[in-house]
XYZ file of C-alpha atoms in Angstrom:
659
model
C -18.810 0.863 -38.706
C -21.610 2.588 -36.269
C -23.403 2.567 -33.407
C -26.606 4.696 -33.323
C -26.151 7.144 -30.499
C -27.001 10.640 -28.854
C -28.779 11.473 -25.683
C -29.479 14.358 -23.149
C -27.461 17.102 -24.657
C -25.236 18.325 -27.361
C -22.448 18.227 -25.294
C -23.141 14.757 -23.633
C -23.499 13.628 -27.379
C -20.165 15.149 -28.377
C -18.647 13.323 -25.657
C -19.911 10.071 -26.511
C -19.177 10.540 -30.375
C -15.448 11.223 -29.680
C -15.263 8.336 -27.492
C -16.665 5.956 -29.835
C -14.738 7.339 -32.587
C -11.373 6.692 -30.495
C -12.451 3.003 -30.201
C -12.526 2.383 -34.042
C -15.911 3.475 -34.970
C -15.963 4.535 -38.686
C -18.725 6.632 -38.701
C -21.313 8.906 -37.066
C -25.049 7.605 -36.693
C -26.859 10.566 -34.854
C -29.953 9.846 -33.242
C -32.125 12.724 -32.428
C -34.770 12.786 -29.609
C -38.301 13.092 -30.307
C -39.142 17.051 -30.291
C -36.201 17.632 -32.829
C -37.742 14.685 -35.089
C -41.391 16.179 -34.978
C -40.340 19.879 -35.141
C -40.927 21.025 -31.503
C -39.032 23.210 -29.149
C -38.095 21.629 -26.034
C -40.294 23.996 -24.230
C -43.456 22.921 -26.188
C -46.182 21.113 -24.122
C -45.764 18.005 -26.036
C -41.908 18.012 -25.389
C -42.534 17.356 -21.841
C -40.772 14.623 -20.716
C -39.066 13.702 -24.195
C -35.998 16.096 -24.456
C -32.983 14.022 -24.843
C -34.586 10.811 -24.002
C -34.230 8.840 -27.407
C -31.638 11.106 -29.022
C -29.711 14.366 -28.595
C -32.005 17.780 -28.714
C -30.980 20.190 -31.388
C -32.800 23.381 -31.162
C -30.797 25.750 -33.101
C -27.200 26.563 -34.883
C -25.827 26.517 -31.269
C -26.759 22.934 -30.664
C -25.205 21.624 -33.950
C -21.982 23.300 -33.256
C -21.544 21.648 -29.890
C -23.017 18.431 -31.626
C -19.685 18.453 -33.619
C -17.133 20.483 -31.820
C -13.294 19.162 -32.198
C -15.358 16.539 -34.940
C -13.718 17.624 -38.568
C -16.924 17.569 -40.655
C -15.012 17.147 -43.940
C -13.217 14.179 -42.987
C -16.515 12.341 -41.446
C -19.238 10.329 -42.768
C -22.408 11.152 -40.842
C -25.575 9.326 -40.720
C -28.334 11.452 -39.432
C -31.655 9.488 -38.588
C -34.298 12.225 -39.323
C -37.229 12.657 -41.544
C -40.004 15.130 -41.284
C -36.927 17.713 -40.180
C -34.485 16.455 -42.613
C -34.073 19.769 -44.563
C -33.774 21.807 -41.507
C -30.949 19.348 -39.859
C -29.284 19.187 -42.939
C -29.128 22.973 -43.432
C -27.511 23.313 -39.642
C -25.043 20.669 -40.520
C -23.897 22.594 -43.455
C -23.696 25.566 -42.101
C -21.529 24.167 -39.224
C -19.377 22.859 -42.016
C -18.627 25.863 -43.085
C -17.858 27.352 -40.156
C -15.284 24.926 -39.645
C -13.886 25.610 -43.106
C -15.312 22.675 -44.707
C -16.085 22.610 -48.611
C -19.797 21.558 -48.578
C -18.933 19.833 -51.966
C -16.756 17.351 -49.717
C -19.468 16.458 -47.285
C -20.463 12.638 -46.982
C -23.201 11.340 -45.147
C -26.834 10.484 -45.242
C -30.057 12.063 -44.191
C -32.910 9.345 -43.987
C -35.505 11.439 -45.295
C -38.270 8.738 -45.783
C -41.345 10.237 -44.758
C -43.666 7.241 -46.153
C -42.571 4.822 -43.452
C -43.092 7.424 -40.716
C -46.828 7.539 -41.750
C -46.830 3.608 -41.492
C -44.576 3.103 -38.484
C -42.316 5.603 -36.776
C -44.903 8.433 -36.453
C -42.517 11.284 -36.312
C -44.281 12.880 -39.593
C -45.420 16.480 -39.408
C -46.884 17.788 -42.675
C -49.217 15.643 -45.164
C -47.828 13.654 -48.205
C -47.875 15.593 -50.707
C -45.884 18.768 -49.315
C -43.747 16.234 -47.014
C -42.701 14.859 -50.827
C -41.961 18.261 -51.902
C -39.321 18.562 -49.210
C -37.693 15.519 -49.933
C -37.838 16.773 -53.721
C -36.011 20.037 -52.969
C -33.478 18.416 -50.561
C -32.643 15.907 -53.641
C -32.138 18.507 -56.185
C -30.162 21.033 -53.929
C -27.450 18.207 -52.763
C -27.047 16.921 -56.423
C -25.938 20.598 -57.283
C -24.303 21.774 -54.045
C -23.204 18.615 -51.683
C -22.812 15.997 -54.382
C -21.458 13.419 -52.107
C -24.496 13.462 -49.774
C -26.725 10.801 -49.769
C -30.356 13.050 -49.767
C -32.546 10.330 -48.785
C -32.218 6.508 -47.098
C -34.889 4.824 -48.074
C -35.757 2.811 -45.010
C -37.598 -0.494 -44.897
C -36.126 -1.286 -41.669
C -39.110 0.285 -39.543
C -41.540 -1.412 -42.024
C -40.250 -4.783 -40.922
C -40.395 -3.541 -37.187
C -44.122 -2.893 -37.887
C -44.679 -6.502 -38.983
C -43.948 -6.386 -42.713
C -43.196 -9.529 -44.795
C -40.141 -9.537 -46.707
C -42.529 -9.115 -49.903
C -44.010 -5.944 -48.088
C -40.727 -4.644 -47.143
C -39.096 -4.805 -50.568
C -42.391 -3.141 -52.078
C -43.184 -0.742 -49.705
C -39.578 0.476 -50.199
C -39.122 0.117 -53.741
C -42.661 2.036 -54.271
C -41.722 4.984 -51.932
C -38.170 5.167 -54.310
C -40.450 5.256 -57.431
C -42.583 8.085 -56.069
C -39.612 9.881 -54.764
C -37.904 9.654 -58.235
C -40.886 10.440 -60.292
C -41.175 13.471 -58.201
C -38.179 14.660 -58.784
C -38.245 13.806 -62.441
C -41.316 15.758 -62.799
C -40.138 19.105 -60.790
C -37.889 20.242 -63.649
C -35.265 20.843 -61.378
C -32.662 18.617 -62.704
C -31.643 18.090 -66.445
C -32.342 14.869 -67.718
C -28.498 14.172 -68.153
C -28.431 14.789 -64.492
C -30.833 12.223 -63.402
C -28.342 9.191 -63.196
C -26.578 11.252 -60.459
C -29.871 11.547 -58.556
C -30.325 7.971 -59.194
C -26.789 7.065 -57.779
C -27.318 9.246 -54.497
C -30.350 7.206 -53.505
C -29.514 4.591 -50.577
C -31.548 2.469 -48.546
C -31.535 1.291 -45.165
C -33.128 -2.263 -44.391
C -33.709 -4.354 -41.725
C -31.995 -7.738 -40.928
C -34.175 -10.179 -39.035
C -33.082 -13.660 -37.606
C -34.583 -15.750 -40.267
C -30.918 -16.118 -41.935
C -31.796 -17.436 -45.405
C -34.814 -15.491 -46.162
C -32.782 -12.286 -44.986
C -30.119 -13.044 -47.178
C -32.382 -13.647 -50.299
C -34.402 -10.586 -49.717
C -31.192 -8.386 -50.121
C -30.386 -10.253 -53.171
C -33.973 -9.551 -54.485
C -34.105 -5.859 -53.697
C -30.731 -5.386 -55.598
C -32.111 -7.121 -58.686
C -35.542 -5.081 -58.485
C -33.680 -2.028 -58.065
C -31.643 -2.710 -60.920
C -34.354 -3.283 -63.252
C -36.573 -0.340 -62.205
C -33.877 2.174 -62.419
C -32.965 0.696 -66.175
C -36.375 0.313 -67.269
C -38.596 3.042 -65.600
C -35.538 5.718 -65.628
C -33.063 4.665 -68.382
C -30.274 4.734 -66.445
C -27.534 2.925 -68.593
C -24.619 3.205 -66.207
C -24.445 0.156 -64.095
C -22.610 2.032 -61.204
C -25.229 4.527 -61.072
C -27.993 1.566 -60.499
C -25.992 -0.157 -57.983
C -28.172 -0.898 -54.938
C -26.585 0.736 -52.151
C -27.608 -0.163 -48.630
C -26.972 0.066 -45.031
C -28.333 -2.164 -42.349
C -29.381 -2.062 -38.782
C -30.267 -5.551 -37.576
C -33.514 -6.264 -36.007
C -34.589 -4.768 -32.889
C -37.909 -6.115 -33.044
C -36.842 -9.670 -32.182
C -34.966 -8.668 -29.218
C -36.391 -9.798 -25.845
C -36.576 -8.740 -22.407
C -36.618 -12.220 -21.111
C -33.445 -13.728 -21.139
C -31.606 -10.749 -22.938
C -28.398 -12.442 -23.213
C -29.543 -14.475 -25.882
C -29.895 -11.276 -27.771
C -26.329 -11.515 -28.503
C -26.344 -14.540 -30.783
C -29.603 -13.293 -32.324
C -27.426 -10.029 -33.349
C -24.785 -11.983 -34.724
C -26.760 -13.994 -36.735
C -28.695 -11.244 -38.513
C -25.375 -9.408 -39.192
C -24.159 -12.657 -40.988
C -27.287 -12.717 -42.951
C -25.942 -8.995 -44.673
C -22.226 -9.843 -44.327
C -21.482 -13.036 -45.140
C -22.705 -13.344 -48.646
C -20.611 -10.724 -51.053
C -23.478 -10.439 -53.432
C -25.625 -9.368 -50.732
C -23.296 -7.556 -48.114
C -24.201 -4.292 -46.724
C -22.005 -1.013 -47.074
C -22.407 -0.251 -43.632
C -23.745 -2.020 -40.293
C -25.437 -0.917 -37.287
C -25.985 -3.367 -34.307
C -28.270 -2.353 -31.170
C -27.033 -3.506 -27.861
C -28.362 -6.827 -26.238
C -30.142 -4.841 -23.640
C -32.481 -2.541 -25.728
C -35.499 -4.578 -24.818
C -34.790 -3.125 -21.402
C -33.989 0.646 -21.920
C -31.397 2.919 -23.028
C -28.033 1.000 -23.668
C -24.866 1.793 -21.681
C -21.641 3.273 -23.712
C -20.006 -0.406 -22.428
C -23.254 -1.882 -24.186
C -22.454 0.247 -27.856
C -18.978 -0.815 -27.425
C -20.172 -4.702 -27.216
C -22.057 -4.161 -30.405
C -19.037 -2.306 -32.068
C -16.629 -5.109 -30.967
C -18.798 -7.823 -32.784
C -18.606 -6.339 -35.927
C -14.888 -5.666 -35.537
C -13.976 -9.426 -34.720
C -16.041 -10.407 -37.825
C -13.776 -8.125 -40.154
C -10.672 -8.187 -38.627
C -10.331 -11.868 -37.335
C -12.456 -14.037 -39.333
C -11.939 -14.717 -43.184
C -15.394 -14.052 -44.055
C -14.470 -10.820 -46.190
C -11.751 -12.668 -48.217
C -13.774 -14.613 -50.587
C -16.361 -14.047 -53.650
C -19.731 -14.894 -52.953
C -20.010 -18.674 -51.505
C -23.792 -19.005 -52.303
C -23.500 -18.378 -56.056
C -25.065 -21.083 -57.897
C -27.035 -22.550 -54.996
C -30.600 -23.936 -56.412
C -32.379 -23.237 -52.904
C -30.849 -19.626 -53.156
C -31.845 -18.686 -56.328
C -35.384 -20.072 -56.212
C -36.249 -17.982 -53.099
C -34.777 -15.107 -54.456
C -37.206 -15.495 -57.655
C -40.176 -16.152 -55.501
C -39.476 -12.918 -53.624
C -39.089 -10.761 -56.714
C -42.168 -11.867 -58.314
C -44.400 -11.450 -55.462
C -42.437 -8.098 -54.524
C -43.106 -6.937 -58.353
C -46.860 -8.058 -58.097
C -47.293 -5.973 -54.763
C -45.688 -2.988 -56.571
C -47.955 -3.275 -59.175
C -50.816 -3.097 -57.019
C -49.712 0.200 -55.337
C -48.851 1.638 -58.810
C -52.535 1.157 -59.474
C -53.788 3.034 -56.577
C -51.930 6.049 -57.898
C -48.360 5.310 -56.200
C -47.206 5.121 -52.784
C -48.439 8.555 -51.339
C -51.886 7.725 -52.571
C -51.609 4.260 -50.655
C -50.644 5.896 -47.433
C -53.660 8.191 -47.682
C -56.089 5.673 -48.399
C -54.619 3.665 -45.292
C -54.002 0.638 -47.443
C -50.325 0.448 -46.383
C -50.772 0.905 -42.905
C -53.593 -1.534 -42.861
C -51.605 -4.260 -44.381
C -48.813 -3.699 -41.841
C -50.978 -3.762 -38.697
C -52.743 -7.284 -40.325
C -49.434 -8.618 -40.898
C -48.015 -7.516 -37.106
C -50.949 -9.251 -35.775
C -50.598 -12.445 -37.567
C -47.125 -12.485 -36.296
C -48.021 -11.834 -32.532
C -50.759 -14.703 -33.281
C -48.177 -16.996 -34.434
C -46.016 -16.364 -31.314
C -48.752 -16.548 -28.761
C -49.873 -19.894 -30.272
C -46.350 -21.259 -30.251
C -46.374 -21.851 -34.037
C -43.413 -19.089 -34.176
C -40.654 -19.895 -31.598
C -38.886 -17.589 -29.685
C -36.305 -19.013 -27.168
C -37.016 -17.817 -23.626
C -40.207 -16.339 -24.343
C -42.553 -19.175 -25.460
C -40.032 -22.059 -25.478
C -37.256 -22.770 -22.830
C -38.374 -20.383 -20.477
C -36.388 -21.748 -17.399
C -33.169 -20.021 -16.952
C -30.269 -19.518 -14.324
C -29.707 -15.880 -12.898
C -28.156 -13.841 -15.180
C -25.344 -11.505 -13.846
C -25.701 -9.175 -16.521
C -29.153 -8.430 -15.346
C -28.939 -9.179 -11.705
C -29.306 -5.291 -11.095
C -31.714 -4.490 -13.775
C -31.868 -0.852 -13.143
C -27.886 -0.498 -13.502
C -28.264 -2.718 -16.748
C -29.428 0.152 -18.679
C -28.883 4.240 -19.043
C -31.034 6.586 -17.504
C -31.454 10.271 -18.428
C -31.448 12.634 -15.618
C -35.047 14.298 -15.444
C -33.274 17.493 -14.662
C -31.651 17.681 -17.920
C -34.724 18.678 -19.617
C -34.845 22.003 -17.483
C -31.284 22.641 -18.694
C -32.086 22.293 -22.085
C -35.202 24.562 -21.991
C -33.118 27.157 -20.244
C -30.473 27.158 -23.106
C -33.029 27.465 -25.508
C -34.707 30.145 -23.677
C -31.329 31.741 -23.704
C -30.304 31.395 -27.205
C -33.625 33.441 -28.189
C -32.922 36.189 -25.999
C -29.389 36.754 -27.529
C -30.065 36.487 -31.037
C -30.966 39.012 -33.920
C -34.618 38.428 -33.421
C -35.576 40.851 -36.467
C -33.065 38.555 -38.672
C -34.965 35.622 -37.345
C -38.333 36.875 -38.066
C -37.152 38.162 -41.594
C -35.815 34.793 -42.545
C -38.923 32.805 -41.211
C -41.171 35.250 -43.239
C -39.068 34.377 -46.378
C -39.389 30.772 -45.788
C -43.134 30.999 -45.456
C -43.310 33.022 -48.613
C -41.197 30.074 -50.748
C -43.388 27.611 -49.094
C -46.699 29.199 -50.476
C -44.858 29.416 -53.760
C -43.013 26.792 -55.884
C -39.344 27.672 -55.274
C -36.808 25.161 -53.780
C -37.067 25.777 -50.325
C -33.637 24.521 -49.421
C -32.132 27.875 -49.286
C -34.576 29.654 -47.402
C -34.109 27.267 -44.620
C -30.271 27.360 -44.645
C -30.893 31.526 -44.336
C -32.976 30.360 -41.341
C -30.374 28.228 -39.610
C -27.875 31.076 -39.961
C -30.429 33.462 -38.650
C -30.700 31.773 -35.501
C -34.016 30.322 -36.021
C -35.346 27.175 -33.843
C -36.697 23.975 -34.989
C -40.006 24.365 -33.641
C -40.188 27.982 -35.362
C -38.987 26.261 -38.577
C -41.557 23.633 -38.302
C -44.448 26.041 -37.324
C -43.754 28.247 -40.213
C -44.451 25.258 -42.600
C -47.515 24.010 -40.729
C -48.731 27.363 -41.207
C -48.402 27.105 -44.634
C -48.798 23.231 -45.350
C -50.801 22.136 -42.184
C -50.459 18.748 -40.308
C -51.173 15.485 -40.948
C -52.663 12.681 -38.863
C -52.096 9.112 -40.597
C -54.568 6.227 -40.420
C -54.231 4.131 -37.849
C -54.995 0.820 -39.676
C -56.872 -0.561 -36.549
C -60.514 -0.809 -37.826
C -59.799 -2.535 -40.914
C -57.521 -4.983 -39.538
C -58.815 -8.538 -39.779
C -59.339 -10.843 -36.571
C -55.797 -12.567 -35.950
C -56.511 -15.317 -33.598
C -59.478 -17.608 -33.325
C -62.515 -17.156 -31.265
C -63.901 -20.691 -31.400
C -65.633 -21.888 -28.589
C -62.554 -23.169 -25.771
C -60.126 -20.923 -27.297
C -58.320 -18.274 -24.911
C -60.264 -15.540 -26.941
C -63.387 -16.673 -26.408
C -63.037 -17.023 -22.592
C -61.771 -13.425 -22.519
C -64.798 -12.416 -24.765
C -67.189 -13.967 -22.699
C -65.338 -12.352 -19.271
C -65.851 -8.924 -21.025
C -69.581 -9.547 -22.284
C -70.655 -10.595 -18.500
C -68.790 -7.655 -17.255
C -70.311 -5.223 -19.355
C -73.699 -6.521 -18.279
C -72.771 -6.483 -14.655
C -71.862 -2.581 -15.291
C -75.165 -2.157 -17.230
C -73.407 -1.009 -20.138
C -73.494 -2.642 -23.790
C -69.985 -3.121 -24.338
C -66.866 -2.063 -22.261
C -64.999 0.993 -23.563
C -60.952 0.745 -23.748
C -59.139 4.078 -24.375
C -55.496 3.332 -25.948
C -53.670 6.349 -25.698
C -50.331 7.567 -27.290
C -49.322 10.518 -24.693
C -46.177 12.551 -25.627
C -44.102 12.413 -29.057
C -43.463 8.520 -28.930
C -44.999 7.415 -32.520
C -43.846 3.901 -32.278
C -47.600 2.894 -32.475
C -47.245 -0.850 -32.858
C -47.943 -2.088 -29.559
C -50.703 0.280 -29.077
C -52.312 -0.605 -32.403
C -52.196 -4.529 -31.471
C -53.663 -4.124 -27.872
C -56.877 -2.110 -29.692
C -57.084 -4.810 -32.154
C -57.177 -7.571 -29.994
C -59.538 -5.427 -27.378
C -61.561 -4.877 -30.352
C -61.764 -8.773 -31.098
C -62.366 -9.536 -27.413
C -65.764 -7.520 -27.921
C -64.460 -4.029 -26.652
C -65.516 -0.650 -27.861
C -61.883 0.433 -28.814
C -61.193 4.449 -28.655
C -58.018 4.901 -30.365
C -56.947 8.352 -31.972
C -53.307 7.464 -32.854
C -50.327 9.233 -31.647
C -49.061 12.417 -30.399
C -51.606 13.390 -27.486
C -51.124 15.485 -24.556
C -52.272 14.039 -21.139
C -55.044 16.538 -20.959
C -56.474 15.487 -24.420
C -56.182 11.798 -23.412
C -58.492 12.694 -20.224
C -60.625 14.836 -22.048
C -61.454 11.949 -24.336
C -61.696 9.388 -21.401
C -64.279 11.499 -19.689
C -66.299 12.432 -22.785
C -66.487 8.904 -24.308
C -67.295 7.385 -20.702
C -64.647 4.811 -20.966
C -63.989 1.727 -18.385
C -59.982 1.967 -18.851
C -57.277 3.952 -19.986
C -54.269 1.936 -21.526
C -51.347 4.367 -22.022
C -48.298 3.148 -24.699
C -44.818 5.047 -24.380
C -41.582 3.570 -25.330
C -39.961 6.720 -25.569
C -38.981 6.792 -21.769
C -41.295 9.542 -20.865
C -43.464 7.357 -18.699
C -42.444 8.560 -15.552
C -43.844 12.076 -16.137
C -46.675 11.574 -18.448
C -48.378 8.842 -16.829
C -48.657 10.125 -13.496
C -49.927 13.680 -15.163
C -52.535 11.700 -16.495
C -53.692 10.029 -13.160
C -53.623 13.486 -11.617
C -55.734 14.597 -14.462
C -58.600 11.960 -14.279
C -58.517 12.395 -10.571
C -59.304 16.021 -11.322
C -62.017 15.365 -13.366
C -63.744 13.034 -10.737
C -62.966 9.884 -12.951
C -61.454 7.953 -9.942
C -62.818 4.733 -10.969
C -61.020 4.427 -14.357
C -58.304 2.020 -14.075
C -55.192 3.163 -16.319
C -52.622 0.642 -17.288
C -49.300 1.336 -18.790
C -47.214 -0.680 -21.506
C -43.867 -0.071 -23.109
C -39.793 -0.324 -22.087
C -40.440 0.381 -18.504
C -37.382 -0.427 -16.119
C -38.532 -2.523 -12.911
C -37.819 0.826 -10.602
C -39.959 2.680 -12.753
C -42.665 0.174 -13.112
C -42.978 0.246 -9.306
C -42.910 3.994 -8.816
C -45.943 3.716 -11.412
C -47.774 1.070 -9.386
C -47.555 3.400 -6.313
C -48.804 6.433 -7.905
C -51.837 4.518 -8.846
C -51.357 2.497 -12.158
C -53.376 -0.604 -11.849
C -50.796 -2.747 -14.079
C -47.665 -2.327 -16.091
C -46.944 -4.442 -19.136
C -43.514 -4.639 -20.830
C -41.934 -6.565 -23.860
C -41.901 -9.872 -21.842
C -45.699 -9.883 -21.561
C -46.201 -11.172 -25.391
C -49.414 -12.575 -24.647
C -51.717 -9.783 -25.862
C -55.101 -11.884 -25.272
C -53.900 -12.369 -21.721
C -53.494 -8.670 -21.314
C -56.855 -7.957 -22.684
C -57.995 -10.603 -19.645
C -56.183 -8.668 -17.205
C -57.690 -5.352 -18.054
C -61.097 -6.857 -18.018
C -59.908 -8.127 -14.461
C -58.861 -4.507 -13.412
C -62.245 -3.092 -14.864
C -63.786 -5.385 -12.442
C -61.441 -4.648 -9.241
C -62.154 -0.969 -9.771
C -65.788 -1.228 -10.020
C -65.528 -3.317 -6.824
C -67.275 -6.511 -8.839
C -66.222 -9.782 -7.468
C -63.245 -11.444 -9.702
C -64.760 -13.555 -12.485
C -63.191 -16.818 -13.982
C -64.332 -18.182 -17.086
C -63.052 -21.104 -18.248
C -61.066 -21.419 -21.716
């Protein structure tokens, strides 16, 4: 039983962990902030506004010591949601455990370490696919020998569903990733054939459980059957225990609503039941989001509520006392068989392309996810897919839970970042600089060769190297990677036939372009900072394209300066900024300021993301033309509003085009 937690500083997160453990939590699930996840130190320009926002900043060994102070790591089971920099964080964890007197052979826990889904959905990748797979392979082979109880990779289909994956896509893409990893480990020659079963036994999965109860339960059964088949037939694993499909679950955050957020509680409970009610499809570990995640950062009380939901199920109900109550159901069996057949067929398609890494580089996987997400959004907008409180049953009594929206979520003190940066500078000033430089040189030499990189990484951790320094050393050797966006190849998701809302917006956009004397309206969709959750930005880009806009979308991880430079160079008519990490209060005004300095005062700026009401008001006051949050689910309507703001900024009369 876990809650995913971490914020502000190592000290504040340590206090939160110890408090949660005292409440009955049985493991730790560490959330790292975006600079840590993407390999930047807190004083890097891209880290501005992101430090301590969505997790805890860990810049060096001192931070890791403070994060786990007074928590005996030899007795703990720790999950770390970390991918591109997973090797680095595991090295820091190992060194801190050794400093506590722990035996690394007894350490238990998991590093997510699934880079494929970062290219597709979360956006915290750093290096290209091939060297990233090498880092994963080196970690796995190192832990099998040195930290045998550790799960070095957690194949994570959770974020695939958040990005719009169907159950078949979620299964097929996750399994194809596992195949790519296991093939790489086998072919590396670092693990003798007789030990390969130990590698397979340490592979774990992290899965999403959505609100479609039967479908999700059957998905887990299908996952288990396919994993058993793949490990037995492809890798010759004879021991059934080593073939066991081991998975944890975070129930769905994509389906949590800002509108009537109290409904999220029953959604969370139903999603949890899908992975606990059936013994043959029961998760080993469960994380539940908080009811108010669509509003902002949950408070400790909100996290406690989610923990208590699990505890009531486990200790008050009789749910865990029986054999599988769905065994023999012809409905369940037929659904599982269909999912297995379709998933294996999709896996074969990916294999024919050269495997998961090739399918990432070609853009196939990303394009498929953008398309399926667009189709889901279209179903919601049309009312075909119903969401209570959003597109049906919208009337509501005032909720005491959200009477004061700004107090219903936790906020991170903006002064926190300056303190973290100052502490980083102090760390650098006090370390043995020669030792750190020597460790980094050894790391780069190892990366340029073929040796396992884990030993050199552990040496860097001990030498006081920082997260950014470790990552830049590898960037120098491996380069960086900008993943395909999937926008240009996504098909049209909604009808533009005469009389439809999209047709009306198309007409409005065309007439506005004519009034401005330009061929087409141009929209820049920007992702400033380190927030890699690009699903919303991609859907806006796709729908704007379908409405006749020329769309400038360069993907994630841009500075305000780069966004403004592109806006001026491309002579765009509007800038749309998408931020879900909480850094909007700093980055959006910076874009506004730079546009004014560039003389582009006629370009309206709109913002979208998880933006609390007080912050939205502040952004409007600073000059933002419009703010959109998760409650604004009508994408076509948003595009129409963008056209309206372009007309207003250019002093054109309002234009009404009947649908």
